[in-house]
Short mmCIF file of C-alpha atoms and ligand atoms in Angstrom, two decimals:
data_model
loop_
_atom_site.label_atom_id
_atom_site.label_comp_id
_atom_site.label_asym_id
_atom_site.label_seq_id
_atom_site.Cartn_x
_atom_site.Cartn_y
_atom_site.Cartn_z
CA UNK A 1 82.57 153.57 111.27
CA UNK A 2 83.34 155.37 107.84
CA UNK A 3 81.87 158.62 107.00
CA UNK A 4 82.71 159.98 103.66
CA UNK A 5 82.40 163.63 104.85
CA UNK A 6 82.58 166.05 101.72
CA UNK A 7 81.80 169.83 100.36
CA UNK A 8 81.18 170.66 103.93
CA UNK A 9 81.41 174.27 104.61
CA UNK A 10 83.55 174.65 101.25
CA UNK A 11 86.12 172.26 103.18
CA UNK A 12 88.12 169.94 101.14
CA UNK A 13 85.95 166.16 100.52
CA UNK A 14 87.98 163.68 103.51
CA UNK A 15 86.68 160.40 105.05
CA UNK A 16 86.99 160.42 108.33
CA UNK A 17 87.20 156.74 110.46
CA UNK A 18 86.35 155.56 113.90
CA UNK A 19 86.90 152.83 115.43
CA UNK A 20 84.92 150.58 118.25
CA UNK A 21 88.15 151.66 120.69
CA UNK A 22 87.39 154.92 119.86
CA UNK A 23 90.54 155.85 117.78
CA UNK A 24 90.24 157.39 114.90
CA UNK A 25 92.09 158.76 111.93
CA UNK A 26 90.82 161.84 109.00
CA UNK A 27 91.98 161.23 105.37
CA UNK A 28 91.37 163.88 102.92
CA UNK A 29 91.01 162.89 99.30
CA UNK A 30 93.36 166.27 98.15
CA UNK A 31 97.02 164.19 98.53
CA UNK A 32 95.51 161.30 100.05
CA UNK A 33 96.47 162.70 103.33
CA UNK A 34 96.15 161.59 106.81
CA UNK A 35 95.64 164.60 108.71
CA UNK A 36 95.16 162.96 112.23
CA UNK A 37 95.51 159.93 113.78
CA UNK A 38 94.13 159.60 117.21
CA UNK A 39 94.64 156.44 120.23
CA UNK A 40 91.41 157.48 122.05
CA UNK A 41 91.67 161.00 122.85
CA UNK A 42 95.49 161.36 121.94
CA UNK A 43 96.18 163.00 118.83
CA UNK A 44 99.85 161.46 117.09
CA UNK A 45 99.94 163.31 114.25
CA UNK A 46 101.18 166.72 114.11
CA UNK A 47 99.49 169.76 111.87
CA UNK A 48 100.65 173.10 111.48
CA UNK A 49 97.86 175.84 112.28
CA UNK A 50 99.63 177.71 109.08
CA UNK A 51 98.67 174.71 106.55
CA UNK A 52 97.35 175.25 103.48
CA UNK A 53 93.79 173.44 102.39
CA UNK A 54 94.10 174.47 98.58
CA UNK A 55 94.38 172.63 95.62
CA UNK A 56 97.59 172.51 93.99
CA UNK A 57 99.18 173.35 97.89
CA UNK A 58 100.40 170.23 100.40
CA UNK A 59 98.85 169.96 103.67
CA UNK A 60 101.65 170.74 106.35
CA UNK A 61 101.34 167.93 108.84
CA UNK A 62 99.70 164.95 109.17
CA UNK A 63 101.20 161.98 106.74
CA UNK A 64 102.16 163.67 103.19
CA UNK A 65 102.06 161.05 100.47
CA UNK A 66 105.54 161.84 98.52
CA UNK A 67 106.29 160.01 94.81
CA UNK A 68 107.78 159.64 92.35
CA UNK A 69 110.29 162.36 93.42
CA UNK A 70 111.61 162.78 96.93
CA UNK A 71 113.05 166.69 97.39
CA UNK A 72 113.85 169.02 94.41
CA UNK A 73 113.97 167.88 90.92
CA UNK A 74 111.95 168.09 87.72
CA UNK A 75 108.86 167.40 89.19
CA UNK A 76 107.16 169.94 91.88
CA UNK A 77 109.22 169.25 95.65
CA UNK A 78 108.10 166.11 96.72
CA UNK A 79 106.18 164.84 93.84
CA UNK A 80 102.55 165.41 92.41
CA UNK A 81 101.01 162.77 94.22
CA UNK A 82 100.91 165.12 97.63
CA UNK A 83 99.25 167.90 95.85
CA UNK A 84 96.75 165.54 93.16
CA UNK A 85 93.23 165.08 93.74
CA UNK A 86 92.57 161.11 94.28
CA UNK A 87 89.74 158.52 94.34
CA UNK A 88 88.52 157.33 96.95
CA UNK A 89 88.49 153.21 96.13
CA UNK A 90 86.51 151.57 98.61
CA UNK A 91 86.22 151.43 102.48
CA UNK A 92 85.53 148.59 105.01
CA UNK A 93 85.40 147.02 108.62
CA UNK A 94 87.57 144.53 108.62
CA UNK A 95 86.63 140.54 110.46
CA UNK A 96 88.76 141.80 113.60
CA UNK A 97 87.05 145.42 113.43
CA UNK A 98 89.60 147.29 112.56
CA UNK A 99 88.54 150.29 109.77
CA UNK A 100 90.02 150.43 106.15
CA UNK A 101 89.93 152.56 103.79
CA UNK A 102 91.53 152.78 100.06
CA UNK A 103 92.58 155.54 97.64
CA UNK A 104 93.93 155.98 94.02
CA UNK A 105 95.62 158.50 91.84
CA UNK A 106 96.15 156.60 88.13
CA UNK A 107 97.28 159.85 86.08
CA UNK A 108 98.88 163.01 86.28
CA UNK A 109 99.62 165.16 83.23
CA UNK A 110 102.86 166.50 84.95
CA UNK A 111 104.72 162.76 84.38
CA UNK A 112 104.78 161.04 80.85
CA UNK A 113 104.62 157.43 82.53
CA UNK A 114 101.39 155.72 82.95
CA UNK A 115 101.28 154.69 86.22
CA UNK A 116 98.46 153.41 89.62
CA UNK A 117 99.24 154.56 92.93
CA UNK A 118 97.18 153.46 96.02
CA UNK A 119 97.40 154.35 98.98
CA UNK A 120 95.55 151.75 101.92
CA UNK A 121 95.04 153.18 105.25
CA UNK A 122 94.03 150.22 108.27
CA UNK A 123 92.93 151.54 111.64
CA UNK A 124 93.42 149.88 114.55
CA UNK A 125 92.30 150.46 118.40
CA UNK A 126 96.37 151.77 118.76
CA UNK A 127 97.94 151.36 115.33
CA UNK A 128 97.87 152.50 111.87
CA UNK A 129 98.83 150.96 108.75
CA UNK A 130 100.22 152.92 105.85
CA UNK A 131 100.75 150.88 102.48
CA UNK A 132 101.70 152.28 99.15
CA UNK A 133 101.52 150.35 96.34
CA UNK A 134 102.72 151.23 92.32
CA UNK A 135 102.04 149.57 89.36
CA UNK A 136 104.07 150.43 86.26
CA UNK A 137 100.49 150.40 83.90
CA UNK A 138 102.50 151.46 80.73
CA UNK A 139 105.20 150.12 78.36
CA UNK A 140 108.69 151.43 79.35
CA UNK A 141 110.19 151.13 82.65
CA UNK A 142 110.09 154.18 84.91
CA UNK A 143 112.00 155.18 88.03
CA UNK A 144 110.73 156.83 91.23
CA UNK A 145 110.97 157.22 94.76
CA UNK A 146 107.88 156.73 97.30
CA UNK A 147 107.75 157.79 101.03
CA UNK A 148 105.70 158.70 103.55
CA UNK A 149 106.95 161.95 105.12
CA UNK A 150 105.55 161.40 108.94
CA UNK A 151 105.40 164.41 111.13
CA UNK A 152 105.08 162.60 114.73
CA UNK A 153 103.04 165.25 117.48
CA UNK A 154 105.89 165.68 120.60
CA UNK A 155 105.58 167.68 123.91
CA UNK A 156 108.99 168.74 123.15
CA UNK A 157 111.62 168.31 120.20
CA UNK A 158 114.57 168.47 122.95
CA UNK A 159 112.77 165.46 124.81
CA UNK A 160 112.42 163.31 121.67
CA UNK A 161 114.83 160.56 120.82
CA UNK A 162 114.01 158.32 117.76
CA UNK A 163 115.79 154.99 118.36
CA UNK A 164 116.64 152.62 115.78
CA UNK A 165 118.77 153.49 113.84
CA UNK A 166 122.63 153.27 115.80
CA UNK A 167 125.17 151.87 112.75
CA UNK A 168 123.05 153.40 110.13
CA UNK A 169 124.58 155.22 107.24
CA UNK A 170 123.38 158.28 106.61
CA UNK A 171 123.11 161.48 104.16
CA UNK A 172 123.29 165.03 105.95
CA UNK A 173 121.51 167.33 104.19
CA UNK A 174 121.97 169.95 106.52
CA UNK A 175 126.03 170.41 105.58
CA UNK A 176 127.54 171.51 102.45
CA UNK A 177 128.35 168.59 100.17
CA UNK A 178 125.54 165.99 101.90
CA UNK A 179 128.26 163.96 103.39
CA UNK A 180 127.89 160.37 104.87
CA UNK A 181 128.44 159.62 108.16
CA UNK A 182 127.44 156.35 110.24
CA UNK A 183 124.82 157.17 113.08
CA UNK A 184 126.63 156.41 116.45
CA UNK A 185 124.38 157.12 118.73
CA UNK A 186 121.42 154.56 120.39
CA UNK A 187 119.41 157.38 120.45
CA UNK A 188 119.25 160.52 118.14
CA UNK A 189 118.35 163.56 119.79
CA UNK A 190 117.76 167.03 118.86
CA UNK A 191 120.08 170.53 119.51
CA UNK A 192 119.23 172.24 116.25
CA UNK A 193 118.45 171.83 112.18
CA UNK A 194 118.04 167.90 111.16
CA UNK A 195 117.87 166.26 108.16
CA UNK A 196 118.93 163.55 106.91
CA UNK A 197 118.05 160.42 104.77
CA UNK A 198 119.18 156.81 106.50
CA UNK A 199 119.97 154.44 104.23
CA UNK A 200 119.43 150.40 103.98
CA UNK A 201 117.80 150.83 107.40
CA UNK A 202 116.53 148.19 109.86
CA UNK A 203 112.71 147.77 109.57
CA UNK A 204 111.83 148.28 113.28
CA UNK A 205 112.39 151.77 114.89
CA UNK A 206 110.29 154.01 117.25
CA UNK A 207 110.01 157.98 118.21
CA UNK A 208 109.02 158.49 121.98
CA UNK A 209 106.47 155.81 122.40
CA UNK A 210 105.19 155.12 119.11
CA UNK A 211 106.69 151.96 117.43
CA UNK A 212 107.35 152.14 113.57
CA UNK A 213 107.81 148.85 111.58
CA UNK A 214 107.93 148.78 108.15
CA UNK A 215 108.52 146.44 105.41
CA UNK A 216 109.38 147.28 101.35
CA UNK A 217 110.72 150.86 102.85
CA UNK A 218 114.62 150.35 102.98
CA UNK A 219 115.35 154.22 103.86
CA UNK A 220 114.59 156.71 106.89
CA UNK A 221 114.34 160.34 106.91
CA UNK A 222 114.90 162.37 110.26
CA UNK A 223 113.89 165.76 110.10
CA UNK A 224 113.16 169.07 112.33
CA UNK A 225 113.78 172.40 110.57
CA UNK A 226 114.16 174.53 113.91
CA UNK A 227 114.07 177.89 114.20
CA UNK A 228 115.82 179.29 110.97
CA UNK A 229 114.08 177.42 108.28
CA UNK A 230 110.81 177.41 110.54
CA UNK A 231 110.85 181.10 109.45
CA UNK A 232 111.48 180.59 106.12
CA UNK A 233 108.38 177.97 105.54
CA UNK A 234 105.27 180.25 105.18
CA UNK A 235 102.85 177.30 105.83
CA UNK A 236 104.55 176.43 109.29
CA UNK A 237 104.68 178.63 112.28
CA UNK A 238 107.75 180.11 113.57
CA UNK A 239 106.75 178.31 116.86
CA UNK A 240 106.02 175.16 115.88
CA UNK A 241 109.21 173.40 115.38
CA UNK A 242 109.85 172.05 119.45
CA UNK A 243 106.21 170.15 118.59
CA UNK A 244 106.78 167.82 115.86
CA UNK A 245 109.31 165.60 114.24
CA UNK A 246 108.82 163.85 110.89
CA UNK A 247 110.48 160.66 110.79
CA UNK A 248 109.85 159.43 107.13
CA UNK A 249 109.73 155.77 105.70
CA UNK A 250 110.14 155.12 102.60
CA UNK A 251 112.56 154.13 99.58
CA UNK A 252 114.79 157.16 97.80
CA UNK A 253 118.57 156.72 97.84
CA UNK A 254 118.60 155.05 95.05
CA UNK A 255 115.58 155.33 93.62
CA UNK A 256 113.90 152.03 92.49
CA UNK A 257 112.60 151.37 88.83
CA UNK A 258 110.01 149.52 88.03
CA UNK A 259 109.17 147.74 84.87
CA UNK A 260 106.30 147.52 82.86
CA UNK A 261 103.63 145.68 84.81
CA UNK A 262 105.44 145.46 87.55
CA UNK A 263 104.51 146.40 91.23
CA UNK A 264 106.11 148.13 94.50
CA UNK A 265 104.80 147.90 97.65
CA UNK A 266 105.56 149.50 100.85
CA UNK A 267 103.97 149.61 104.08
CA UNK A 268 104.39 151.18 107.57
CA UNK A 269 102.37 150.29 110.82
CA UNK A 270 102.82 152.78 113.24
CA UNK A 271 101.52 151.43 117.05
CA UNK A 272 101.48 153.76 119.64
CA UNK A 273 102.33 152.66 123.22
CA UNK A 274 99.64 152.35 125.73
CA UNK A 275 99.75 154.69 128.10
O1 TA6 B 301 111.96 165.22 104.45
C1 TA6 B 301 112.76 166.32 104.78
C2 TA6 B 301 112.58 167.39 103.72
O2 TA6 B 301 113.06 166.96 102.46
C3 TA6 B 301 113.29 168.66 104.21
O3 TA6 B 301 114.43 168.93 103.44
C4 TA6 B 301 112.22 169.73 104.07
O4 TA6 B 301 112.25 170.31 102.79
C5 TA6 B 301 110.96 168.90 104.30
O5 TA6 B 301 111.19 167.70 103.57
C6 TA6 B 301 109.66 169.57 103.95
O6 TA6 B 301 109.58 169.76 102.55
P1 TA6 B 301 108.28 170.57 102.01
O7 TA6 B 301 108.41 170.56 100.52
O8 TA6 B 301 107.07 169.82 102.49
O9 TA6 B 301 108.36 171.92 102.64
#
């Protein structure tokens, strides 16, 4: 089912989708963002209590939609598209029942490039599919970066391991300098602040029991801010950190440029194990 569920309560317009399984996922049209994805009962997705639901503001949680800047630059952190108002395109059931749902943002008057960014949303009895797609609608060629910045729901940060990514190279930006080191480990676990962007990664990973396989999305961002910069993040409690881990797909290092007419797309399906 699809319910386009809007003004209610002065709450921010979202369509919210169910399917036959029962699973269901919430997509608000303010940054195109998933803000819950549930396998029956079980709620993946993590959301801050703290998170804004403002215009202009991101959502803290959920699936934030991030182009075409990933992290600081001339644009607003992360890119307008997280904090833009979009369209909602269309919605369906699918042959196999599965529930979809599409979004657009074609124009923002804080980038000089003409652009159309969709975002299509599939859900499935225990998956979700994520695609992004760009298309370069103007005359000179423009670069960006596009990613979908993941925070997973966990009991508990110290008994998460994300597995994927062992021989990976990847950027620490947690230490002075952002060095590059090669992931060792088979499984990266958590002891403290993480964050870092994997690079030219393989396209099948998983966190805990949730599989993540993705295709168009070459990098990987790992990230927990523990208890330090949990205190410094206004829209995230200082108690929150042990119950969520973003791991991010997308591409960023480098960013990709796309010509005039041309067309990027990137998608993520994210299945969660049956329990
Ligand atoms: O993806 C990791 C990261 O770039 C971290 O450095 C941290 O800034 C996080 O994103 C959240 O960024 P935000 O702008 O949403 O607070």
């Amino acid at each position: 089912m699809i319910e386009v569920v809007d003004k209610v309560s002065g709450k921010m317009p979202r369509v919210v989708l169910t399917h036959s399984s029962g699973a269901s996922a919430e997509v608000y049209l303010h940054g195109a963002h998933i803000t819950s994805w549930k396998v029956g009962e079980r709620e993946m997705l993590f959301m801050s209590e703290k998170s804004h639901f403002a215009p202009g503001k991101p959502i803290r949680g959920g699936i934030p939609v991030i182009f075409p800047q990933f992290g600081a630059g001339e644009l607003p952190q992360h890119g307008f598209a997280r904090i833009s108002e979009w369209e909602l395109e269309g919605a369906e059931l699918t042959d196999d029942g599965d529930v979809a749902v599409n979004l657009q943002l074609t124009e923002s008057e804080l980038w000089p490039h003409p652009f159309a960014l969709r975002l299509g949303v599939l859900l499935g009895a225990d998956s979700l599919m994520v695609r992004m797609r760009v298309k370069n609608t103007g005359s000179a060629p423009f670069p960006f970066q596009a990613v979908l910045h993941t925070y997973f729901a966990v009991e508990d940060i110290r008994e998460t391991a994300v597995r994927g990514l062992t021989g990976v190279t990847y950027v620490d930006d947690t230490l002075a300098g952002n060095p590059r080191e090669v992931e060792e480990r088979q499984e990266i676990r958590f002891s403290g602040e993480t964050d870092r962007i994997y690079v030219d990664t393989p396209n099948k990973l998983s966190v805990n029991g949730v599989t993540i396989e993705k295709s168009g999305m070459p990098d990987v961002v790992v990230w927990n801010p523990w208890i330090d910069k949990s205190k410094r993040m206004e829209d995230f409690g200082d108690d929150e950190y042990p119950r969520m881990v973003c791991v991010e797909t997308g591409a960023i290092e480098p960013p990709l440029t796309l010509d005039p007419g041309g067309v990027w797309e990137g998608s993520t399906v994210f299945t969660a194990s049956r329990r």
